[in-house]
Amino acid sequence: MLWQAKIKTHFVWNEFDLYWSVVCLLPIMLGHFITIWGNYFRSSGQFQHSISKVTTPANKQQRISIFERHDRYFGCSVKFWILSGAVTVMNIYWFVVTTYYSKDAYIQSYGYTEGVVRAIAYGSSQAVLLDTSIILFLVLRRSLLHAIGFTYPEIIPLHRWLGAAMVGWATIHAAFYSAWLIMTDQFVSNIAFTDKTRGTRDMPGVFSWIGIVILGFFAMPQFRRAIYPIFIYVHRVAAFVFFIGLIMHYPSVMLWYYMLPGFVLFLVDRFVPKMIQARTILPEASCAFNVDADIIRVKFSSNEPMKPYYPGDYITVQVPGLGNIYHPFTIASYWPEDPYTMTLYMRVFGESKYSWTKDLAKLCGTDDKRISVRANIDGVFGDRRHDYLKSEVMIIYVAGAAITTFMALIKAIAAQIAASDEPLRMQLHLICTFRTRSELHAYGSFLHQITRDPRFTSWLHVEIFVSRPDKPQTLMGAHAHVVKNDIMVPGKNKKEKKRFATLKRTGTILKRALSGRTVVEVPTISNAAETISPVDEPVSDISLDRSSSVKSTVDTLNDIKEEPSSSTDLSSLEPLNEKNTTRSMTYHEHALPTFEASSAASVSRRLATLDLAASAAMVVIPLAFYYGLRTVQWESSPAWCPTTKSKDKWTIFVCQWVYAMVPGLVHTVVMLSLGYAGISLARIINLRYQKRGGKYNVEAALPFPDVHREEDQLSVEDGNWDEGDVVYSRGRVDVRKSIQAFVEAGVGKKEKGQGLVTVFAGGPEGYVDMIEKQVKKASWAVEFHRETWAP
């Protein structure tokens, strides 16, 4: 009777299920719903609270919170170490307690030595189960951890460390369990496919251990970064093998008590944001590839305001035909400026045959003729605290595409300055380095604005470096008197439309001018042929002195104007004067809008309601299947499962597998089905809405649908270049000298304490490591933040 009661309690619905549901599952789900609501509703208020710190009166000293500060050796925040410590203590506690309380029973059954070995094997297995309940929480993009200030990049290292701990605990379990089998002469009979012993349960355990070892091996940085697509697929397959093997090795409903909350939130996190964006954003994006700079610009559009995104937020993008993997990219645009669009910049890495951006570049058009590509979006995700805005000095070192991380932040600070009665209390220094002038001009509209627009030049200190010469085939352009963003050459086809009758954009015929912003008059065909002939040698550039980043950009420009410039080889090419310009372009004098002025809160409330409804359906419906199947007695009227102690091993295992696997696996299948169906339904609703409104027609979508509207957008996006070109310095940025200049100016002195100066380093991992090394070498009292795209 005791055995039957134990089996019944173990397999069918009982009071433990109710206790687990009320004490564990329900609080976790409610907490996640509150987090989702806060992710939308409170985001605007939280960001506005953070951004207001930059205009706090100077007499009110403020420092970065101690929990947000980073250590000098590992670069991790205090709150990260607290969380890591808590997880470590939980692991040790779980192992020690389960080993201690099981030891006496095992010693009594097998003897002292065998009993201790068996108890260690059992304790390490329970530590593995504990980590399975935590590991998926650490890859959520929206969770309670984010609500209390953690960011996804901060949590991912802990996910990796916990994965390594799982490999360690699983290996300890395999080693001690194998040792126990050898000591009791059961190794040969149990590690085999036989229905006479535990072999039928132990072999899935072997496969589970192999799965997690493979998972950990390919997660090493050397493999993860070199073959990222393969890593993703291996990660998924190995994780599936591990979980299925774990359930078959230890077929107990207790496994689902550990794993189900993490599974539920993980699938909600992966599906619901995709549903929201599929319902809102048009399924095709404008894509342009700048060949000279190896930069792709992608713009997503919507006929209703998008979900508000904040500085530093990112989305993940998947393009059908280029695999099923979603790739993360920081959003470069500023939502209050245009809530209906979202712009990304993608650096093309052509060195690897697995390069996703290289394949995407083949689908895109040029800067002059953009092509529409179908793309799916997951997001928006990001930080909501921005505690670093309390700094008195913020220094940003960026290389190449990392500039996109800070574009929206700089605009948000400008908007806050205009909206506040207090002046900016923070000194902000932006030090950029680009490979070539072509790459500089790929982001030129932003760089031109922050170095020419009075809304930025009055407070932002900018220093720009270009480290390499341009590609030999790139046509050199003049560096001053810039009035438009394309070189024009005669069109070849006289039968083209009137717009293309005399001039044709140079995207498919001629490389964009190296300055990117020059108009060349071509009166005759012969002159045009001379103009478009490739140049073999780089043209000498205007002589520019390196400017100190401690000095404002306006002062730097004034210093440059006082010095004579060297002549260029393009003196014979006269730029058009103002009378010949087709458009008058001057920067607007009105203030940039804030999130509050753009009604971000009302947009968030509407989308939050939709998000919560979708999340509730994704949680409740599959759980109904799970609880329903937990009450089913699969063996029907004979009820042989409660009496399987007297039956053969195979019958016992089949009984255990059915009760342990069916409810959880059916729950997972139902949840996956709802997720994919929800995304498809959201896309259908979006397309029908666009067609009904007559604003979008998928069948009639052209690669270059509205020529005149596209021209207007290009003119705005490419900047007001009649105000002059972007000023930069040749060569690589000398970080050591730059830091020394700040130290000599009194920035980051140890006597002032921590929490007053923040340094960001963004770019390739090697560049960020170099910045971090120099910061440590200088013994600089700063908060250092890494912004790198290494996977």
PDB file of C-alpha atoms in Angstrom, residues 54 64 388-399 402-403 405-406 409-410 413 424-432 459-463 465 548-551 733-749 752 755-763 767-768 771-772 774-775 778 780-787:
ATOM      1  CA  VAL A  54      22.025  65.488 -17.396  1.00  0.00           C
ATOM      2  CA  ILE A  64      26.407  56.533 -10.273  1.00  0.00           C
ATOM      3  CA  TYR A 388      25.436  56.399 -16.285  1.00  0.00           C
ATOM      4  CA  LEU A 389      23.653  59.668 -17.150  1.00  0.00           C
ATOM      5  CA  LYS A 390      24.403  60.833 -13.604  1.00  0.00           C
ATOM      6  CA  SER A 391      28.057  61.197 -14.577  1.00  0.00           C
ATOM      7  CA  GLU A 392      29.714  64.591 -14.614  1.00  0.00           C
ATOM      8  CA  VAL A 393      31.862  63.517 -17.573  1.00  0.00           C
ATOM      9  CA  MET A 394      31.043  60.886 -20.189  1.00  0.00           C
ATOM     10  CA  ILE A 395      33.674  59.865 -22.738  1.00  0.00           C
ATOM     11  CA  ILE A 396      32.704  57.662 -25.668  1.00  0.00           C
ATOM     12  CA  TYR A 397      35.309  55.853 -27.777  1.00  0.00           C
ATOM     13  CA  VAL A 398      33.688  54.235 -30.813  1.00  0.00           C
ATOM     14  CA  ALA A 399      34.967  52.479 -33.897  1.00  0.00           C
ATOM     15  CA  ALA A 402      29.453  51.139 -32.915  1.00  0.00           C
ATOM     16  CA  ILE A 403      28.523  54.792 -33.454  1.00  0.00           C
ATOM     17  CA  THR A 405      24.728  52.681 -30.274  1.00  0.00           C
ATOM     18  CA  PHE A 406      25.037  56.346 -29.284  1.00  0.00           C
ATOM     19  CA  LEU A 409      21.393  58.954 -26.943  1.00  0.00           C
ATOM     20  CA  ILE A 410      23.104  62.111 -28.194  1.00  0.00           C
ATOM     21  CA  ILE A 413      20.419  64.653 -24.580  1.00  0.00           C
ATOM     22  CA  LEU A 424      23.796  70.677 -19.327  1.00  0.00           C
ATOM     23  CA  ARG A 425      25.837  69.648 -16.310  1.00  0.00           C
ATOM     24  CA  MET A 426      27.623  66.808 -18.072  1.00  0.00           C
ATOM     25  CA  GLN A 427      30.674  67.082 -20.305  1.00  0.00           C
ATOM     26  CA  LEU A 428      30.223  64.699 -23.221  1.00  0.00           C
ATOM     27  CA  HIS A 429      33.154  63.762 -25.447  1.00  0.00           C
ATOM     28  CA  LEU A 430      32.681  61.626 -28.556  1.00  0.00           C
ATOM     29  CA  ILE A 431      35.877  60.206 -30.079  1.00  0.00           C
ATOM     30  CA  CYS A 432      35.204  58.286 -33.296  1.00  0.00           C
ATOM     31  CA  TRP A 459      27.824  71.321 -25.837  1.00  0.00           C
ATOM     32  CA  LEU A 460      29.157  68.209 -27.606  1.00  0.00           C
ATOM     33  CA  HIS A 461      32.928  67.714 -27.997  1.00  0.00           C
ATOM     34  CA  VAL A 462      33.655  65.627 -31.094  1.00  0.00           C
ATOM     35  CA  GLU A 463      36.887  64.242 -32.481  1.00  0.00           C
ATOM     36  CA  PHE A 465      39.744  59.949 -37.022  1.00  0.00           C
ATOM     37  CA  SER A 548      41.904  67.756 -28.798  1.00  0.00           C
ATOM     38  CA  SER A 549      38.679  66.147 -27.730  1.00  0.00           C
ATOM     39  CA  VAL A 550      38.762  68.305 -24.611  1.00  0.00           C
ATOM     40  CA  LYS A 551      38.138  71.279 -26.884  1.00  0.00           C
ATOM     41  CA  VAL A 733      43.399  57.595 -32.471  1.00  0.00           C
ATOM     42  CA  ASP A 734      46.115  57.512 -29.842  1.00  0.00           C
ATOM     43  CA  VAL A 735      44.111  56.304 -26.857  1.00  0.00           C
ATOM     44  CA  ARG A 736      47.002  56.589 -24.428  1.00  0.00           C
ATOM     45  CA  LYS A 737      47.570  60.254 -25.244  1.00  0.00           C
ATOM     46  CA  SER A 738      43.842  60.912 -25.244  1.00  0.00           C
ATOM     47  CA  ILE A 739      43.434  59.469 -21.756  1.00  0.00           C
ATOM     48  CA  GLN A 740      46.518  61.340 -20.576  1.00  0.00           C
ATOM     49  CA  ALA A 741      44.982  64.596 -21.807  1.00  0.00           C
ATOM     50  CA  PHE A 742      41.848  63.941 -19.786  1.00  0.00           C
ATOM     51  CA  VAL A 743      43.876  63.067 -16.691  1.00  0.00           C
ATOM     52  CA  GLU A 744      45.913  66.251 -17.006  1.00  0.00           C
ATOM     53  CA  ALA A 745      42.660  68.196 -17.321  1.00  0.00           C
ATOM     54  CA  GLY A 746      41.531  66.754 -13.968  1.00  0.00           C
ATOM     55  CA  VAL A 747      39.019  64.249 -15.365  1.00  0.00           C
ATOM     56  CA  GLY A 748      38.785  60.955 -13.459  1.00  0.00           C
ATOM     57  CA  LYS A 749      41.105  61.773 -10.593  1.00  0.00           C
ATOM     58  CA  LYS A 752      37.304  62.687  -6.431  1.00  0.00           C
ATOM     59  CA  GLY A 755      30.904  57.346  -9.927  1.00  0.00           C
ATOM     60  CA  LEU A 756      31.602  60.719 -11.534  1.00  0.00           C
ATOM     61  CA  VAL A 757      33.139  59.722 -14.883  1.00  0.00           C
ATOM     62  CA  THR A 758      31.869  57.113 -17.350  1.00  0.00           C
ATOM     63  CA  VAL A 759      33.841  55.743 -20.284  1.00  0.00           C
ATOM     64  CA  PHE A 760      32.198  53.768 -23.085  1.00  0.00           C
ATOM     65  CA  ALA A 761      34.197  51.725 -25.574  1.00  0.00           C
ATOM     66  CA  GLY A 762      32.292  50.454 -28.580  1.00  0.00           C
ATOM     67  CA  GLY A 763      33.448  48.473 -31.586  1.00  0.00           C
ATOM     68  CA  TYR A 767      39.417  47.638 -30.108  1.00  0.00           C
ATOM     69  CA  VAL A 768      37.397  47.519 -26.891  1.00  0.00           C
ATOM     70  CA  ILE A 771      40.656  50.783 -24.688  1.00  0.00           C
ATOM     71  CA  GLU A 772      40.093  48.792 -21.507  1.00  0.00           C
ATOM     72  CA  GLN A 774      44.748  51.647 -21.534  1.00  0.00           C
ATOM     73  CA  VAL A 775      42.140  52.660 -18.954  1.00  0.00           C
ATOM     74  CA  ALA A 778      46.297  54.803 -16.537  1.00  0.00           C
ATOM     75  CA  TRP A 780      41.786  56.042 -14.183  1.00  0.00           C
ATOM     76  CA  ALA A 781      38.922  56.424 -11.664  1.00  0.00           C
ATOM     77  CA  VAL A 782      36.123  55.834 -14.167  1.00  0.00           C
ATOM     78  CA  GLU A 783      33.207  53.504 -14.758  1.00  0.00           C
ATOM     79  CA  PHE A 784      34.091  51.478 -17.847  1.00  0.00           C
ATOM     80  CA  HIS A 785      31.373  50.037 -20.110  1.00  0.00           C
ATOM     81  CA  ARG A 786      31.988  47.630 -22.976  1.00  0.00           C
ATOM     82  CA  GLU A 787      29.859  47.875 -26.109  1.00  0.00           C
TER      83      GLU A 787
END
